[in-house]
Amino acid sequence: MQEEKHIMTMLVDNEPGVLSRVVGLFSGKGFNIESLCVAPTMDLKVSRITIVTKANPPVIEQIEKQLRKLINVIKLRDMTGPKAVKREMALICVRAKPEHRAEILRIVDIFRCKVVDVGLEHYIIEVTGDEGKLTALLNLLKPMGIEKIARSGALALYREPR
Amino acid sequence: MYRRNNHATMKSRTVQKSKTLTGTQVLMEVLKDEGVDTIFGFPGGAVIDIYDELAKTDIRHVLVRHEQGAVHAADGYARAGGKVGVCLVTSGPGATNTVTGIASAYMDSIPIVVLTGQVPTHLIGNDAFQEVDIVGITRPCTKHNYLVQSAEDLPRIIKEAFYLAQSGRPGPVLVDLPKDVVAGKLDYVPQEEVNLKSYNPTYHPNKKQLRKVVELIEHAEKPVIFAGGGIILSKASEELTELARKTQIPVTTSLMGLGAFPGTDPLWLGMIGMHGTYRANMSTGACDLMIAIGVRFDDRVTGKTEAFASQANIVHIDIDPTSIRKNIPVTIPIVGDCKTSLKHLNPLIDQIDLGDIHTKRKKWLDQIEQWKNTKPLAYKQEDVIKPQYVIEKLYEVTKGNAIITTEVGQNQMWAAQYYHFERPNHFITSGGLGCMGFGLPAAIGAQVACPDKLVVDVAGDGSIQMNIQEMATAVQCCLPVKVVILNNRYLGMVRQWQELFYEKRYACTGMDHAPDFVKLAEAFGAVGLRASKPEEVESVLKEGLSIPQPVIMDFEVDQEESVYPMVPAGAPITEMLLV
Ligand SMILES: Cc1ncc(C[n+]2csc(CCOP(=O)(O)OP(=O)(O)O)c2C)c(N)n1
Ligand SMILES: [Mg+2]
């Protein structure tokens, strides 16, 4: 069966140990985590966890059911598909030799990202976008030499009805 | 549902005045409020305060000899008595010793609450003396667990623990109690109800789905009911029996489901699975409709999943959505409590015309009868005592009325095969975890719950040594449990696998240096009896079972007897090795 990538978000009690329950479920049952984000919501008693996972459809069904079964998971939604907005942020440290500087800045401009740190031999670029945009940017920067990268993992919110 | 500031609720009740109490006093108040009459436990530094307070109440404390025993005893108590079992142990080693018991209760969905002591909050994380992160350790083997961080949280958390343990799909809940938290003071207002916004088990089945089940039943030629521990947990045996009898659908159960359906009913197929009966496994292979209720399709039941009930439409009713479509694809999934679902299903059946149901089922039931007659459960009687014979005699002598607990291995399977369980809550075994050392402490717990019942632990010579120290508990607490050891001087079930699949290389399964169990019983202050010949079996059982004290009966059985039928792991369950 074909593996599918799913992005799930859940509201959980903002208490010690809750993240560990969620992560422990994935490791204990052999589910895969591609990325994970967690932070409190406007209600400080509640946090939102966003997880990207890859599995075949029956396993995806199990993952959702198992997550819902956790006592501290208040609500879970599968955000896969166009009904949700997805964004990821990355900080990319790219090698910037004098002969490449202009080219890098042009790419930064086209992708509407920002240079947040400038050194003699490098730039740090801040970028936000969906997965496609990040991949495209990385592909263009790769030839100059990517020294380090920090990615946030995906976030998602359902679009509100118009 | 209860809200803390709900005016209506507040008014309708007499206004509860708060009183200032210590955490330990509050703990006792809540335990009494939950109807706790017995605690299985073992004291230590971190729980001295709790014990000090406990001794002032009329809650009975059963002092075990090992914390694993406390948890198994609470498990046995819960299963025999239908109430939440409670344990109390100290921090560190006391807490880690409970893990095996908790894991067993988790696998079998048994409602227990485990209270563990913890070092004072300011020392947590310090590698303090007898500190262990028991909440972290037991996260994957509890339904839920808590570290109580302030005395104010105590009443709410204890209430939630009891509620979670017994509602929905039951299971163990652990509450870790730091010493300073229970010694602290708080204003205590009794809490009436639990408010858990994220926890709402589905009890009521979907009606549309139930109507589809009725349609399937109407048209099925070769239906089978497969029932499990869920029937026993939700007390749905009567409803199950009603369904089976009026539709004339034969019933098999998992190990955990034994007793859910009367073992002497003509519709009874026997147990399913690796050591299931020939007719139960063959019926599963041939059926065109399987109604599975309160089961989770464990691998010991299904064998090769692709071949399991492969001709059949499968209906699966269970309260836990994660059990459905986990191992086996189903035609009609129904999330709901077994009892509630059957209560809705049965009247729907009455509305349809099944015609002359006995005539309609004749062909199918005849086929099953034929399977039964060609390959019944069997063994060859010889000069040595056959273990199966001991169980048959035990069944006769007790007239099928005893509560049977088991250890794990061949003894467990023979007990399951040869004792015909008529009623629920009479067969208590570590099914999911298969935990050696379970039977004796579980028997102690069952005896506490049912003081007037005969409670017998069917044991192996290996398993009984894993928690034999609990004989002292039984003697001290005057709990007249009986232990029937099927002594084959082997870790028999492992030896059987070695015989069948490892060319008889009996690596490390011989147990020639077992203690003399008769003398051992006497050393504990219990009674010991032995039978070495078939003709002694009945008299030893009769004598031993009539003594109003704990008794160990040592039966020297055939050393190399094996459990049949047997389905090799991973094979289709219709491919059985037979005697
Ligand atoms: C705690 C634990 N350790 C190991 C096992 C593996 N095991 C399963 S059955 C068995 C043999 C049990 O021997 P005994 O109690 O004498 O029972 P018999 O099979 O001989 O009736 C063993 C070692 C287990 N189930 N539980
Ligand atoms: Mg043995």
Short mmCIF file of N, CA and C in Angstrom, two decimals, chain B residues 260-315:
data_model
loop_
_atom_site.label_atom_id
_atom_site.label_comp_id
_atom_site.label_asym_id
_atom_site.label_seq_id
_atom_site.Cartn_x
_atom_site.Cartn_y
_atom_site.Cartn_z
N ALA B 260 -17.88 -16.03 29.33
CA ALA B 260 -18.84 -15.05 28.80
C ALA B 260 -20.07 -15.77 28.26
N PHE B 261 -19.89 -17.02 27.86
CA PHE B 261 -20.98 -17.84 27.33
C PHE B 261 -20.87 -19.21 28.01
N PRO B 262 -22.01 -19.80 28.40
CA PRO B 262 -21.94 -21.05 29.17
C PRO B 262 -21.20 -22.17 28.45
N GLY B 263 -20.20 -22.73 29.13
CA GLY B 263 -19.36 -23.76 28.54
C GLY B 263 -20.03 -25.10 28.35
N THR B 264 -21.29 -25.23 28.79
CA THR B 264 -22.00 -26.48 28.57
C THR B 264 -23.15 -26.32 27.58
N ASP B 265 -23.30 -25.13 27.02
CA ASP B 265 -24.39 -24.89 26.07
C ASP B 265 -24.11 -25.63 24.76
N PRO B 266 -25.14 -26.18 24.13
CA PRO B 266 -24.92 -26.87 22.85
C PRO B 266 -24.32 -25.96 21.78
N LEU B 267 -24.51 -24.66 21.89
CA LEU B 267 -23.95 -23.74 20.90
C LEU B 267 -22.48 -23.39 21.17
N TRP B 268 -21.95 -23.88 22.28
CA TRP B 268 -20.57 -23.55 22.65
C TRP B 268 -19.58 -24.29 21.76
N LEU B 269 -18.65 -23.52 21.17
CA LEU B 269 -17.65 -24.10 20.26
C LEU B 269 -16.33 -24.39 20.95
N GLY B 270 -16.14 -23.86 22.15
CA GLY B 270 -14.82 -23.92 22.77
C GLY B 270 -14.02 -22.69 22.37
N MET B 271 -12.82 -22.63 22.93
CA MET B 271 -11.96 -21.46 22.71
C MET B 271 -11.41 -21.46 21.29
N ILE B 272 -11.11 -20.26 20.80
CA ILE B 272 -10.54 -20.08 19.46
C ILE B 272 -9.02 -19.91 19.57
N GLY B 273 -8.30 -20.10 18.47
CA GLY B 273 -6.91 -19.64 18.41
C GLY B 273 -5.85 -20.72 18.50
N MET B 274 -4.69 -20.31 18.94
CA MET B 274 -3.51 -21.17 18.92
C MET B 274 -3.75 -22.52 19.60
N HIS B 275 -4.45 -22.50 20.74
CA HIS B 275 -4.81 -23.76 21.39
C HIS B 275 -6.32 -23.92 21.46
N GLY B 276 -6.97 -23.36 20.45
CA GLY B 276 -8.44 -23.46 20.39
C GLY B 276 -8.87 -24.85 19.99
N THR B 277 -10.17 -25.11 20.08
CA THR B 277 -10.67 -26.43 19.69
C THR B 277 -10.70 -26.53 18.17
N TYR B 278 -10.70 -27.77 17.71
CA TYR B 278 -10.76 -28.03 16.27
C TYR B 278 -12.00 -27.39 15.67
N ARG B 279 -13.16 -27.58 16.35
CA ARG B 279 -14.39 -27.07 15.76
C ARG B 279 -14.46 -25.54 15.77
N ALA B 280 -13.89 -24.91 16.81
CA ALA B 280 -13.91 -23.44 16.83
C ALA B 280 -13.06 -22.88 15.70
N ASN B 281 -11.88 -23.45 15.52
CA ASN B 281 -11.00 -22.94 14.47
C ASN B 281 -11.52 -23.26 13.07
N MET B 282 -12.08 -24.47 12.90
CA MET B 282 -12.63 -24.83 11.60
C MET B 282 -13.85 -23.97 11.28
N SER B 283 -14.67 -23.70 12.28
CA SER B 283 -15.85 -22.85 12.06
C SER B 283 -15.43 -21.46 11.63
N THR B 284 -14.35 -20.99 12.23
CA THR B 284 -13.86 -19.66 11.85
C THR B 284 -13.40 -19.65 10.40
N GLY B 285 -12.75 -20.71 10.01
CA GLY B 285 -12.28 -20.80 8.63
C GLY B 285 -13.42 -20.87 7.63
N ALA B 286 -14.55 -21.49 8.04
CA ALA B 286 -15.63 -21.74 7.09
C ALA B 286 -16.78 -20.74 7.18
N CYS B 287 -16.84 -19.95 8.23
CA CYS B 287 -18.05 -19.14 8.46
C CYS B 287 -18.22 -18.06 7.38
N ASP B 288 -19.49 -17.68 7.15
CA ASP B 288 -19.74 -16.58 6.21
C ASP B 288 -20.10 -15.29 6.93
N LEU B 289 -20.28 -15.38 8.25
CA LEU B 289 -20.49 -14.17 9.05
C LEU B 289 -19.84 -14.36 10.41
N MET B 290 -19.00 -13.43 10.80
CA MET B 290 -18.45 -13.47 12.15
C MET B 290 -18.87 -12.21 12.88
N ILE B 291 -19.54 -12.41 14.02
CA ILE B 291 -19.90 -11.26 14.83
C ILE B 291 -18.94 -11.23 16.01
N ALA B 292 -17.99 -10.30 15.94
CA ALA B 292 -16.94 -10.23 16.95
C ALA B 292 -17.30 -9.14 17.95
N ILE B 293 -17.36 -9.51 19.23
CA ILE B 293 -17.81 -8.55 20.23
C ILE B 293 -16.83 -8.50 21.40
N GLY B 294 -16.28 -7.32 21.65
CA GLY B 294 -15.39 -7.14 22.79
C GLY B 294 -14.10 -7.91 22.65
N VAL B 295 -13.56 -7.91 21.44
CA VAL B 295 -12.29 -8.61 21.19
C VAL B 295 -11.33 -7.65 20.51
N ARG B 296 -10.05 -8.06 20.45
CA ARG B 296 -9.09 -7.18 19.76
C ARG B 296 -8.24 -7.93 18.74
N PHE B 297 -8.66 -9.15 18.37
CA PHE B 297 -7.98 -9.94 17.35
C PHE B 297 -6.48 -10.03 17.59
N ASP B 298 -6.13 -10.50 18.76
CA ASP B 298 -4.74 -10.75 19.14
C ASP B 298 -4.14 -11.80 18.19
N ASP B 299 -2.83 -11.77 18.02
CA ASP B 299 -2.21 -12.72 17.09
C ASP B 299 -2.33 -14.17 17.55
N ARG B 300 -2.50 -14.40 18.86
CA ARG B 300 -2.71 -15.76 19.34
C ARG B 300 -4.11 -16.27 18.96
N VAL B 301 -4.98 -15.35 18.61
CA VAL B 301 -6.32 -15.72 18.15
C VAL B 301 -6.33 -15.91 16.64
N THR B 302 -5.74 -14.97 15.91
CA THR B 302 -5.95 -14.95 14.46
C THR B 302 -5.01 -15.88 13.70
N GLY B 303 -3.82 -16.16 14.27
CA GLY B 303 -2.82 -16.80 13.43
C GLY B 303 -2.59 -15.88 12.24
N LYS B 304 -2.39 -16.48 11.07
CA LYS B 304 -2.15 -15.68 9.86
C LYS B 304 -3.39 -14.84 9.56
N THR B 305 -3.24 -13.52 9.63
CA THR B 305 -4.44 -12.67 9.55
C THR B 305 -5.14 -12.76 8.19
N GLU B 306 -4.37 -12.91 7.12
CA GLU B 306 -5.00 -12.95 5.79
C GLU B 306 -5.94 -14.15 5.66
N ALA B 307 -5.64 -15.21 6.40
CA ALA B 307 -6.46 -16.42 6.27
C ALA B 307 -7.57 -16.46 7.31
N PHE B 308 -7.63 -15.47 8.20
CA PHE B 308 -8.57 -15.53 9.31
C PHE B 308 -9.99 -15.17 8.85
N ALA B 309 -10.92 -16.08 9.05
CA ALA B 309 -12.32 -15.86 8.67
C ALA B 309 -12.42 -15.23 7.29
N SER B 310 -11.64 -15.77 6.36
CA SER B 310 -11.47 -15.09 5.07
C SER B 310 -12.72 -15.20 4.18
N GLN B 311 -13.66 -16.11 4.54
CA GLN B 311 -14.90 -16.23 3.76
C GLN B 311 -16.00 -15.31 4.29
N ALA B 312 -15.71 -14.62 5.39
CA ALA B 312 -16.81 -14.04 6.17
C ALA B 312 -16.92 -12.53 6.07
N ASN B 313 -18.15 -12.07 6.19
CA ASN B 313 -18.38 -10.68 6.57
C ASN B 313 -18.07 -10.59 8.06
N ILE B 314 -17.31 -9.58 8.45
CA ILE B 314 -16.98 -9.47 9.87
C ILE B 314 -17.62 -8.22 10.46
N VAL B 315 -18.38 -8.44 11.52
CA VAL B 315 -18.92 -7.33 12.30
C VAL B 315 -18.04 -7.20 13.53
#
